CSV table of C-alpha atoms in Angstrom, one decimal:
chain,number,residue,atom,x,y,z
G,846,MET,CA,0.1,-0.1,0.0
G,847,ILE,CA,2.8,2.4,0.8
G,848,LEU,CA,4.3,1.6,-2.6
G,849,GLY,CA,1.2,2.4,-4.2
G,850,HIS,CA,0.9,5.7,-2.4
G,851,ALA,CA,4.5,6.5,-3.7
G,852,ALA,CA,3.3,6.2,-7.0
G,853,ASP,CA,0.6,8.6,-6.5
G,854,ALA,CA,2.8,11.3,-5.4
G,855,SER,CA,5.9,10.7,-7.5
G,856,HIS,CA,5.1,13.8,-9.7
G,857,GLU,CA,5.2,16.1,-6.6
G,858,THR,CA,8.5,14.7,-5.5
G,859,SER,CA,10.2,14.9,-8.9
G,860,THR,CA,8.9,18.5,-9.1
G,861,LEU,CA,10.4,19.0,-5.8
G,862,LEU,CA,14.0,17.2,-6.9
G,863,THR,CA,14.4,19.3,-9.9
G,864,THR,CA,14.2,22.6,-7.9
G,865,ILE,CA,17.3,21.1,-6.1
G,866,THR,CA,20.1,21.9,-8.3
G,867,THR,CA,22.9,19.2,-9.1
G,868,GLU,CA,25.9,21.1,-9.7
G,869,ILE,CA,28.3,18.7,-8.1
G,870,MET,CA,31.5,20.3,-7.0
G,871,PRO,CA,34.8,18.4,-7.4
G,872,MET,CA,36.0,16.7,-4.5
G,873,PRO,CA,39.2,18.1,-3.0
G,874,ASP,CA,42.3,16.3,-3.9
G,875,SER,CA,42.8,14.5,-0.6
G,876,GLY,CA,44.7,17.3,1.3
G,877,ARG,CA,47.0,17.9,-2.0
G,878,GLY,CA,48.8,20.8,-0.3
G,879,CYS,CA,49.8,18.4,2.5
G,880,PHE,CA,50.5,15.3,0.7
G,881,GLY,CA,53.3,13.5,2.0
G,882,TRP,CA,53.8,16.1,4.7
G,883,SER,CA,55.4,13.7,7.2
G,884,SER,CA,58.5,13.1,5.1
G,885,ALA,CA,59.2,16.8,5.1
G,886,PRO,CA,62.5,17.9,7.0
G,887,GLU,CA,60.6,20.2,9.3
G,888,ALA,CA,58.2,17.7,10.3
G,889,ALA,CA,60.6,16.1,12.6
G,890,GLY,CA,60.9,19.4,14.9
G,891,GLY,CA,57.3,20.8,14.1
G,892,ASN,CA,58.8,23.7,12.2
G,893,CYS,CA,57.7,26.0,9.3
G,894,SER,CA,59.4,27.1,6.2
G,895,ARG,CA,58.4,29.8,3.5
G,896,SER,CA,58.5,29.0,0.0
G,897,ASN,CA,60.5,31.4,-2.1
G,898,ARG,CA,58.4,30.5,-5.2
G,899,ASN,CA,55.0,31.5,-4.1
G,900,GLY,CA,55.7,32.7,-0.7
G,901,THR,CA,53.4,30.0,1.2
G,902,LEU,CA,54.3,29.4,4.6
G,903,LYS,CA,54.1,25.6,5.4
G,904,CYS,CA,54.2,24.3,9.0
G,905,TYR,CA,54.3,20.6,9.6
G,906,GLY,CA,53.1,19.3,12.9
G,907,GLY,CA,53.7,22.6,14.8
G,908,MET,CA,55.2,26.0,14.3
G,909,ASN,CA,58.0,26.0,16.8
G,910,ASN,CA,60.2,28.2,14.6
G,911,LEU,CA,57.5,30.7,13.9
G,912,ALA,CA,59.0,33.4,16.3
G,913,ALA,CA,62.4,32.9,14.6
G,914,LEU,CA,61.0,33.4,11.1
G,915,ASN,CA,59.3,36.4,12.3
G,916,GLN,CA,62.4,37.9,13.7
G,917,SER,CA,64.4,37.2,10.5
G,918,GLY,CA,61.7,39.6,8.8
G,919,LYS,CA,60.3,37.0,6.5
G,920,LEU,CA,57.0,37.5,8.0
G,921,SER,CA,56.9,41.2,8.3
G,922,LYS,CA,54.4,43.6,7.1
G,923,ALA,CA,56.8,44.5,4.4
G,924,GLN,CA,56.5,41.1,2.8
G,925,PRO,CA,53.7,40.1,0.3
G,926,ALA,CA,50.4,38.9,1.6
G,927,LEU,CA,50.8,35.4,3.1
G,928,GLU,CA,49.2,32.0,2.6
G,929,MET,CA,49.7,29.7,5.3
G,930,LEU,CA,49.3,25.9,5.3
G,931,LEU,CA,49.1,23.8,8.4
G,932,CYS,CA,49.8,20.0,7.9
G,933,GLY,CA,49.3,17.3,10.5
G,934,TRP,CA,48.5,19.5,13.2
G,935,PRO,CA,48.6,17.6,16.7
G,936,LYS,CA,45.4,16.9,18.6
G,937,ASP,CA,45.5,19.6,20.9
G,938,GLY,CA,47.5,22.0,18.7
G,939,LEU,CA,44.7,24.3,17.8
G,940,ASN,CA,43.5,25.6,21.1
G,941,HIS,CA,45.3,28.8,21.1
G,942,PHE,CA,45.5,31.2,18.1
G,943,ARG,CA,47.8,33.9,19.6
G,944,ASP,CA,50.5,33.0,17.2
G,945,LEU,CA,48.3,33.8,14.2
G,946,GLN,CA,48.2,37.4,15.3
G,947,LYS,CA,51.9,37.4,14.7
G,948,LEU,CA,51.1,37.1,10.9
G,949,PRO,CA,49.7,40.7,10.2
G,950,ARG,CA,49.5,40.0,6.5
G,951,LEU,CA,48.0,36.5,6.7
G,952,ARG,CA,45.4,36.3,3.8
G,953,SER,CA,44.6,32.7,3.4
G,954,LEU,CA,44.9,29.9,6.0
G,955,THR,CA,44.6,26.0,5.1
G,956,ILE,CA,44.6,23.4,7.5
G,957,GLU,CA,44.7,19.7,6.6
G,958,TYR,CA,45.4,16.3,7.9
G,959,SER,CA,44.9,17.3,11.4
G,960,GLY,CA,43.7,15.2,14.6
G,961,PHE,CA,42.1,17.8,16.5
G,962,THR,CA,38.3,17.6,17.1
G,963,GLU,CA,37.2,21.1,18.0
G,964,PHE,CA,38.2,24.7,18.6
G,965,LYS,CA,38.3,25.7,22.2
G,966,PHE,CA,39.0,29.2,21.4
G,967,ASP,CA,37.5,31.5,18.6
G,968,PHE,CA,39.7,32.8,15.9
G,969,PRO,CA,41.2,36.3,16.7
G,970,GLU,CA,40.7,39.5,14.8
G,971,MET,CA,42.9,39.2,11.6
G,972,SER,CA,43.0,42.4,9.4
G,973,GLU,CA,43.5,40.6,6.0
G,974,LEU,CA,42.5,36.9,6.6
G,975,HIS,CA,39.6,36.5,3.9
G,976,THR,CA,39.8,32.6,3.2
G,977,ILE,CA,40.0,29.8,5.8
G,978,ASN,CA,40.0,26.2,4.5
G,979,ILE,CA,40.0,23.3,7.2
G,980,SER,CA,39.8,19.9,5.4
G,981,TRP,CA,40.4,16.3,6.0
G,982,THR,CA,40.7,16.7,9.8
G,983,ASN,CA,38.7,15.2,12.7
G,984,LEU,CA,36.8,18.2,13.3
G,985,SER,CA,33.6,17.2,14.8
G,986,TYR,CA,32.1,20.4,16.5
G,987,ILE,CA,32.3,23.9,15.7
G,988,SER,CA,30.7,26.8,17.7
G,989,SER,CA,28.6,29.4,15.8
G,990,ARG,CA,31.0,32.0,17.2
G,991,THR,CA,34.4,30.4,16.1
G,992,PHE,CA,34.8,32.9,13.3
G,993,LYS,CA,32.8,35.8,14.3
G,994,ARG,CA,35.8,38.3,14.8
G,995,VAL,CA,37.4,37.5,11.5
G,996,HIS,CA,35.8,40.6,9.9
G,997,PRO,CA,37.6,40.4,6.4
G,998,LEU,CA,36.5,36.6,6.0
G,999,LYS,CA,34.8,35.8,2.7
G,1000,VAL,CA,35.3,32.1,2.1
G,1001,LEU,CA,35.2,29.4,4.6
G,1002,ASP,CA,35.8,25.8,3.4
G,1003,LEU,CA,34.9,23.0,5.9
G,1004,ARG,CA,34.5,20.2,3.7
G,1005,TRP,CA,35.7,16.8,4.4
G,1006,ASN,CA,35.8,16.8,8.2
G,1007,GLN,CA,33.8,14.8,10.9
G,1008,LEU,CA,31.1,17.3,11.5
G,1009,ILE,CA,27.7,15.9,12.2
G,1010,GLN,CA,25.7,19.0,13.1
G,1011,LEU,CA,25.6,22.8,13.4
G,1012,ASP,CA,23.7,24.1,16.2
G,1013,GLY,CA,22.7,26.9,14.3
G,1014,PRO,CA,24.0,29.3,11.4
G,1015,LEU,CA,27.4,30.5,11.9
G,1016,LEU,CA,28.0,34.0,12.9
G,1017,LEU,CA,29.9,35.5,10.1
G,1018,PRO,CA,31.0,38.9,8.7
G,1019,ARG,CA,28.6,40.9,6.9
G,1020,ASN,CA,30.5,40.8,3.7
G,1021,PHE,CA,30.9,37.0,3.9
G,1022,GLU,CA,30.5,35.2,0.5
G,1023,GLN,CA,30.9,31.5,0.4
G,1024,LEU,CA,30.5,28.6,3.0
G,1025,TYR,CA,31.3,24.9,2.0
G,1026,LEU,CA,30.2,22.0,4.1
G,1027,ALA,CA,29.9,18.9,1.9
G,1028,GLY,CA,31.8,15.6,2.6
G,1029,ASN,CA,30.8,15.7,6.4
G,1030,PRO,CA,28.8,12.8,8.0
G,1031,TRP,CA,25.7,15.1,8.6
G,1032,ASN,CA,23.1,13.8,11.1
G,1033,CYS,CA,20.0,15.0,9.7
G,1034,THR,CA,17.8,14.0,12.7
G,1035,ARG,CA,19.2,17.3,14.1
G,1036,ASN,CA,18.0,20.8,13.4
G,1037,PHE,CA,19.3,22.2,9.9
G,1038,LYS,CA,16.0,23.8,9.1
G,1039,TRP,CA,17.6,27.4,9.3
G,1040,MET,CA,19.0,26.7,5.8
G,1041,LEU,CA,15.4,27.0,4.5
G,1042,LEU,CA,14.0,29.2,7.2
G,1043,GLN,CA,16.8,31.7,6.9
G,1044,PRO,CA,17.3,31.9,3.1
G,1045,GLU,CA,19.9,34.6,3.5
G,1046,LYS,CA,22.0,32.4,5.5
G,1047,GLY,CA,21.1,29.2,3.4
G,1048,ARG,CA,22.2,30.8,0.3
G,1049,LEU,CA,25.8,31.3,1.7
G,1050,VAL,CA,26.2,27.6,1.6
G,1051,VAL,CA,27.4,27.1,-1.7
G,1052,ASP,CA,27.3,23.3,-1.8
G,1053,ARG,CA,24.2,22.9,0.1
G,1054,ASP,CA,22.6,20.7,-2.7
G,1055,GLU,CA,25.6,18.2,-2.0
G,1056,LEU,CA,25.0,17.9,1.9
G,1057,ILE,CA,24.2,14.2,2.3
G,1058,CYS,CA,23.0,12.6,5.4
G,1059,THR,CA,24.6,9.8,7.0
G,1060,ASP,CA,22.6,8.9,10.0
G,1061,ARG,CA,20.6,5.6,10.1
G,1062,LYS,CA,17.2,7.3,9.6
G,1063,TYR,CA,17.9,9.4,6.6
G,1064,LYS,CA,20.9,7.8,5.2
G,1065,GLU,CA,21.9,8.7,1.7
G,1066,ARG,CA,19.3,11.5,1.6
G,1067,GLN,CA,19.9,15.1,0.6
G,1068,MET,CA,19.6,17.2,3.7
G,1069,LEU,CA,17.8,20.1,1.8
G,1070,LEU,CA,15.1,17.3,0.8
G,1071,VAL,CA,14.8,16.0,4.4
G,1072,MET,CA,14.5,19.7,5.9
G,1073,HIS,CA,12.0,20.6,3.2
G,1074,TYR,CA,9.7,17.5,4.3
G,1075,LYS,CA,10.2,18.5,8.0
G,1076,LEU,CA,9.0,22.1,7.5
G,1077,GLU,CA,6.0,20.8,5.2
G,1078,LEU,CA,4.9,18.4,8.0
G,1079,LYS,CA,5.2,21.1,10.6
G,1080,LYS,CA,3.1,23.4,8.6
G,1081,GLN,CA,0.6,20.9,8.1
G,1082,CYS,CA,0.2,19.9,11.5
G,1083,GLN,CA,0.2,23.5,13.0
G,1084,SER,CA,-2.5,24.4,10.3
G,1085,HIS,CA,-5.3,22.1,11.7
G,1086,GLU,CA,-6.8,22.5,15.1
G,1087,ASP,CA,-7.1,18.8,15.8
G,1088,LEU,CA,-3.2,18.2,15.6
G,1089,ARG,CA,-1.8,21.5,17.1
G,1090,ASN,CA,-0.9,19.6,20.4
G,1091,CYS,CA,0.0,16.5,18.6
G,1092,THR,CA,3.8,15.7,17.9
G,1093,CYS,CA,4.3,15.2,14.2
G,1094,LEU,CA,7.6,13.3,13.0
G,1095,MET,CA,9.0,11.9,9.7
G,1096,HIS,CA,10.3,8.7,10.4
G,1097,HIS,CA,11.3,7.3,7.0
G,1098,ILE,CA,11.9,8.5,3.3
G,1099,LEU,CA,11.3,5.8,0.6
G,1100,PRO,CA,14.5,5.1,-1.3
G,1101,ARG,CA,13.4,5.1,-4.8
G,1102,THR,CA,10.5,7.7,-4.9
G,1103,HIS,CA,11.6,9.9,-1.9
G,1104,ILE,CA,8.2,9.9,-0.5
G,1105,PRO,CA,8.2,11.0,3.1
G,1106,LEU,CA,6.4,8.8,5.7
G,1107,TYR,CA,5.1,10.5,8.8
G,1108,THR,CA,3.9,9.5,12.4
G,1109,VAL,CA,1.4,11.6,14.3
G,1110,ASN,CA,1.4,10.9,18.3
G,1111,CYS,CA,-1.8,12.4,20.1
G,1112,SER,CA,-1.5,10.2,23.1
G,1113,HIS,CA,-2.8,11.7,26.5
G,1114,LEU,CA,-4.6,14.7,25.1
G,1115,GLN,CA,-8.2,13.7,26.0
G,1116,PHE,CA,-9.3,13.1,22.6
G,1117,HIS,CA,-13.0,12.0,22.4
G,1118,ARG,CA,-12.7,11.2,18.7
G,1119,LEU,CA,-10.0,10.4,16.1
G,1120,PRO,CA,-8.6,13.5,14.1
G,1121,ALA,CA,-10.5,14.5,11.2
G,1122,PHE,CA,-7.4,15.5,9.4
G,1123,LEU,CA,-3.8,13.9,9.0
G,1124,PRO,CA,-1.0,15.0,7.1
G,1125,ASP,CA,-0.4,13.5,3.7
G,1126,ASN,CA,1.6,10.2,3.7
G,1127,THR,CA,0.9,9.7,7.4
G,1128,THR,CA,1.4,5.9,8.2
G,1129,THR,CA,1.4,5.8,11.7
G,1130,LEU,CA,-1.0,7.4,14.3
G,1131,VAL,CA,-0.4,6.8,18.0
G,1132,ILE,CA,-3.3,8.0,19.9
G,1133,ASN,CA,-3.2,5.9,23.2
G,1134,ASP,CA,-4.7,6.9,26.6
G,1135,ASN,CA,-7.5,9.0,25.3
G,1136,MET,CA,-11.5,8.5,25.4
G,1137,ILE,CA,-11.9,7.6,21.8
G,1138,SER,CA,-14.9,5.1,21.3
G,1139,ASP,CA,-15.6,5.6,17.4
G,1140,ILE,CA,-13.3,4.4,14.9
G,1141,ASN,CA,-15.6,5.0,11.8
G,1142,PRO,CA,-12.8,7.3,10.3
G,1143,LEU,CA,-10.6,4.2,9.5
G,1144,ARG,CA,-13.4,3.2,7.3
G,1145,ASP,CA,-14.5,6.3,5.4
G,1146,ASN,CA,-12.0,9.2,6.1
G,1147,PRO,CA,-9.5,9.5,3.2
G,1148,HIS,CA,-6.9,10.9,5.3
G,1149,TYR,CA,-6.6,7.5,7.0
G,1150,ARG,CA,-6.2,5.4,3.8
G,1151,HIS,CA,-2.5,5.2,4.1
G,1152,VAL,CA,-2.3,4.7,8.0
G,1153,VAL,CA,-1.0,1.2,8.5
G,1154,ASP,CA,-0.3,1.4,12.1
G,1155,MET,CA,-2.9,2.3,14.6
G,1156,GLN,CA,-2.0,2.5,18.3
G,1157,LEU,CA,-5.4,2.9,20.2
G,1158,GLU,CA,-4.4,1.4,23.6
G,1159,ASN,CA,-6.4,2.5,26.7
G,1160,ASN,CA,-9.5,4.1,24.9
G,1161,GLN,CA,-13.1,3.3,25.2
G,1162,ILE,CA,-13.7,1.4,22.0
G,1163,SER,CA,-16.4,-1.1,22.2
G,1164,ASN,CA,-17.2,-2.1,18.7
G,1165,VAL,CA,-15.0,-2.8,15.8
G,1166,ASP,CA,-17.5,-4.7,13.5
G,1167,ASN,CA,-17.8,-1.7,11.4
G,1168,LEU,CA,-14.4,-2.4,9.9
G,1169,GLU,CA,-15.6,-5.4,8.4
G,1170,ASP,CA,-14.9,-5.8,4.6
G,1171,THR,CA,-12.9,-2.5,4.6
G,1172,TYR,CA,-10.0,-1.6,2.8
G,1173,TRP,CA,-8.1,-0.6,6.0
G,1174,LEU,CA,-8.7,-4.0,7.8
G,1175,GLN,CA,-7.5,-5.8,5.0
G,1176,ASN,CA,-4.3,-3.7,4.5
G,1177,PHE,CA,-3.3,-2.7,8.2
G,1178,ARG,CA,0.3,-3.6,9.5
G,1179,LEU,CA,-0.4,-3.0,13.1
G,1180,LEU,CA,-3.4,-2.5,15.3
G,1181,ASN,CA,-3.3,-2.1,19.0
G,1182,LEU,CA,-6.7,-2.5,20.9
G,1183,ARG,CA,-5.4,-3.3,24.4
G,1184,GLY,CA,-7.1,-1.7,27.2
G,1185,ASN,CA,-10.6,-0.9,25.6
G,1186,ASN,CA,-14.2,-2.1,26.2
G,1187,LEU,CA,-14.4,-4.8,23.7
G,1188,ARG,CA,-16.8,-7.8,24.7
G,1189,LYS,CA,-17.3,-9.5,21.3
G,1190,LEU,CA,-16.5,-8.9,17.7
G,1191,HIS,CA,-17.1,-10.7,14.5
G,1192,VAL,CA,-14.6,-13.5,14.6
G,1193,TYR,CA,-15.0,-14.8,11.0
G,1194,ALA,CA,-14.7,-11.2,9.5
G,1195,LEU,CA,-11.4,-10.6,11.6
G,1196,ASP,CA,-10.1,-14.3,10.4
G,1197,ASN,CA,-10.7,-13.5,6.8
G,1198,ALA,CA,-9.2,-10.1,7.0
G,1199,LEU,CA,-6.2,-11.6,8.7
G,1200,ASP,CA,-5.9,-14.3,6.0
G,1201,ASP,CA,-6.1,-12.1,3.3
G,1202,ASN,CA,-3.8,-9.4,4.6
G,1203,GLU,CA,-0.1,-10.0,3.9
G,1204,ASN,CA,0.8,-6.7,5.7
G,1205,ALA,CA,-0.6,-7.9,9.1
G,1206,ASN,CA,2.3,-8.0,11.6
G,1207,LEU,CA,0.8,-7.2,15.0
G,1208,LEU,CA,-2.5,-7.2,16.7
G,1209,LEU,CA,-3.1,-6.8,20.1
G,1210,LEU,CA,-6.4,-7.5,21.9
G,1211,SER,CA,-5.6,-8.2,25.8
G,1212,ARG,CA,-7.0,-6.2,28.6
G,1213,ASN,CA,-10.5,-6.2,27.1
G,1214,PRO,CA,-13.8,-7.3,29.1
G,1215,TRP,CA,-14.2,-10.2,26.5
G,1216,HIS,CA,-17.2,-12.5,27.3
G,1217,CYS,CA,-16.9,-16.1,26.0
G,1218,THR,CA,-20.2,-17.5,25.1
G,1219,CYS,CA,-20.2,-21.0,23.8
G,1220,LYS,CA,-20.1,-20.0,20.1
G,1221,PHE,CA,-17.9,-16.6,20.4
G,1222,GLY,CA,-15.4,-18.3,22.8
G,1223,SER,CA,-14.8,-21.3,20.8
G,1224,ARG,CA,-14.3,-19.3,17.5
G,1225,MET,CA,-12.0,-16.8,19.6
G,1226,ARG,CA,-9.9,-19.6,20.9
G,1227,GLU,CA,-9.7,-20.8,17.3
G,1228,LEU,CA,-8.7,-17.4,16.0
G,1229,LEU,CA,-6.0,-16.9,18.8
G,1230,THR,CA,-4.4,-20.4,17.9
G,1231,LYS,CA,-4.5,-19.8,14.1
G,1232,TYR,CA,-2.8,-16.5,14.4
G,1233,LYS,CA,-0.5,-16.5,17.5
G,1234,ASP,CA,2.3,-15.0,15.5
G,1235,ILE,CA,0.3,-12.0,14.8
G,1236,VAL,CA,-1.8,-11.7,17.9
G,1237,ARG,CA,1.3,-11.7,20.2
G,1238,ASP,CA,-0.5,-11.2,23.3
G,1239,ALA,CA,-2.7,-14.1,22.8
G,1240,TRP,CA,-1.9,-15.8,25.9
G,1241,ASN,CA,-2.9,-12.7,27.9
G,1242,VAL,CA,-6.3,-12.4,26.3
G,1243,SER,CA,-8.9,-13.3,29.1
G,1244,CYS,CA,-12.6,-13.5,29.2
G,1245,THR,CA,-15.5,-14.0,31.3
G,1246,TYR,CA,-17.4,-17.5,30.8
G,1247,ARG,CA,-19.9,-17.9,33.7
G,1248,LEU,CA,-23.3,-16.0,33.4
G,1249,ASP,CA,-23.6,-16.1,37.1
G,1250,ASP,CA,-20.0,-14.5,37.8
G,1251,ASP,CA,-18.8,-11.9,35.5
G,1252,GLN,CA,-15.8,-11.5,37.6
G,1253,LEU,CA,-14.4,-14.8,36.9
G,1254,LEU,CA,-11.6,-14.4,34.3
G,1255,ALA,CA,-9.7,-17.2,32.6
G,1256,LYS,CA,-7.3,-17.0,29.7
G,1257,VAL,CA,-9.2,-18.1,26.3
G,1258,LEU,CA,-6.5,-20.3,25.2
G,1259,THR,CA,-6.6,-22.4,28.4
G,1260,LEU,CA,-10.5,-22.6,28.1
G,1261,SER,CA,-12.1,-25.9,27.1
G,1262,ARG,CA,-15.2,-26.1,25.1
G,1263,GLN,CA,-16.9,-27.8,27.8
G,1264,GLU,CA,-16.2,-24.8,30.3
G,1265,MET,CA,-17.3,-22.4,27.9
G,1266,CYS,CA,-20.5,-24.2,26.9
G,1267,ASN,CA,-21.5,-25.3,30.3
G,1268,LEU,CA,-23.0,-22.0,31.7
G,1269,SER,CA,-25.2,-23.4,34.7
G,1270,VAL,CA,-24.6,-23.2,38.3
G,1271,GLU,CA,-24.8,-26.8,39.1
G,1272,GLY,CA,-22.4,-27.8,36.4
G,1273,ASP,CA,-22.3,-31.5,35.7
G,1274,THR,CA,-24.7,-32.6,38.4
G,1275,GLN,CA,-27.9,-31.3,36.4
G,1276,ILE,CA,-29.3,-33.4,33.6
G,1277,HIS,CA,-30.3,-31.5,30.8
G,1278,PRO,CA,-33.6,-32.1,28.5
G,1279,ILE,CA,-31.5,-33.0,25.6
G,1280,ASP,CA,-29.9,-35.6,27.7
G,1281,TRP,CA,-33.3,-37.2,28.7
G,1282,LEU,CA,-34.3,-37.3,25.0
G,1283,ASN,CA,-31.2,-39.0,24.1
G,1284,GLY,CA,-31.8,-41.6,26.7
G,1285,VAL,CA,-35.3,-42.2,25.5
G,1286,LEU,CA,-34.1,-42.7,21.9
G,1287,ALA,CA,-31.4,-45.1,22.9
G,1288,SER,CA,-33.9,-47.2,24.9
G,1289,LEU,CA,-36.3,-47.6,22.2
G,1290,ILE,CA,-33.4,-48.5,19.7
G,1291,PHE,CA,-32.4,-51.3,22.0
G,1292,LEU,CA,-36.2,-52.4,22.3
G,1293,ILE,CA,-36.7,-52.4,18.7
G,1294,LEU,CA,-33.4,-54.5,18.1
G,1295,GLY,CA,-34.4,-56.9,21.0
G,1296,LYS,CA,-37.7,-57.4,19.4
G,1297,LEU,CA,-36.3,-58.1,16.0
G,1298,ALA,CA,-34.0,-60.7,17.5
G,1299,TYR,CA,-36.9,-62.4,19.2
G,1300,ASP,CA,-39.2,-62.7,16.2
G,1301,TYR,CA,-36.2,-64.1,13.9
G,1302,TYR,CA,-35.5,-66.8,16.6
G,1303,TYR,CA,-39.0,-67.9,16.7
G,1304,TYR,CA,-39.5,-68.0,13.1
G,1305,LYS,CA,-36.3,-69.7,12.3
G,1306,TYR,CA,-37.0,-72.7,14.9
G,1307,TYR,CA,-40.9,-72.7,15.1
G,1308,SER,CA,-41.7,-71.3,11.6
G,1309,ARG,CA,-44.0,-68.9,13.4
G,1310,VAL,CA,-44.4,-65.3,12.2
G,1311,PRO,CA,-44.8,-62.4,14.4
G,1312,TRP,CA,-48.6,-61.9,15.4
G,1313,ILE,CA,-48.7,-58.5,13.8
G,1314,VAL,CA,-47.8,-59.9,10.5
G,1315,MET,CA,-50.7,-62.3,10.7
G,1316,LYS,CA,-53.1,-59.3,11.3
G,1317,MET,CA,-51.9,-57.2,8.5
G,1318,PRO,CA,-54.2,-57.6,5.3
């Protein structure tokens, strides 16, 4: 049923996907600037050197000789604008940025192949630093204020690190232009909706169409697509009065069609009826611990056509027979009716539905005041025995079976037919009229057989026929 719905909504999804551009930016060349850095002579002492060809300052595993280079005049203001490359930075080596302020002409900073996981201090004010590239590191957390004081900053490249979330949009200078975030293992169960809610911030993320989720829930889905569906779901739930206090979640996105599947939870909200509206693509409704007695919307409300999981535990439902021969009953996956007021149901209808329903996975019926008459109790026991794999609380389904004692409960699967059909107070000590009739019929049969044997004996040995034959004309 879900796949069928996916086909219905494929046009809408394809339209959405076409709005998300697919200009794939080339992957950085695995830290080309720091390739083979550990074999450089400076790596042994954690030192830096400045190239005479392009003026790039390269530091390998530290910058212990930076002060000496500065004193030699190689890093003075009179020198051309400086580009700095930090390779193989130690795990805790980027906790202090005071040394960067000794480089007044620093224009571009690149950090690659480093083991640090976070910046414990924010970047200091730098008068000419307009490009920062931090790639191929273990950076997994970054504060929104980390780059706030770098006022000339225009380009920030954070690709190919270990970032899983951003608590919010980064605080960046007014003239900032480009932010790159692709290649990180983003967890899309976190809040990235600011990319859509704050378009002026979202547009700064140049590669936002390439951000891919790696969490278990949305693995290999585009982040923008996930955030779009989350916003649409929130809008639909808040727009309808029935659902304003409910919790609406997206629990899955179908792989091929990219159709979202939603869960709506309205438990503990004193609902007297099922919601008249559900968001499109809702497949699960959890509405436990309310006061619902009518489940007719499952039969005739189109918003429930794709709901396959219904959690109705601890309500006041006393009748489910109106679901007989419905599309919903023949296609549901989970139905939880524990803790309601059910005394009887049409067993044959439920049996047929479960027999035809390949999706049925779980049906819960315990903690209802079932009453086992001879006919219903026997059929109910057969149903529970037949569908134990689906009715997983079958051994907990109890019922009353004595007309004179509605407090006497017994598990349906343990009751014999004799117990369910013998409803009198005296039990086996009373002889029923049907037993009297059976005794009379049995006596007559024996009498006739005895008379037949007697007549046969006298005819064979004495050649005398029964007197009644002699009287017949």
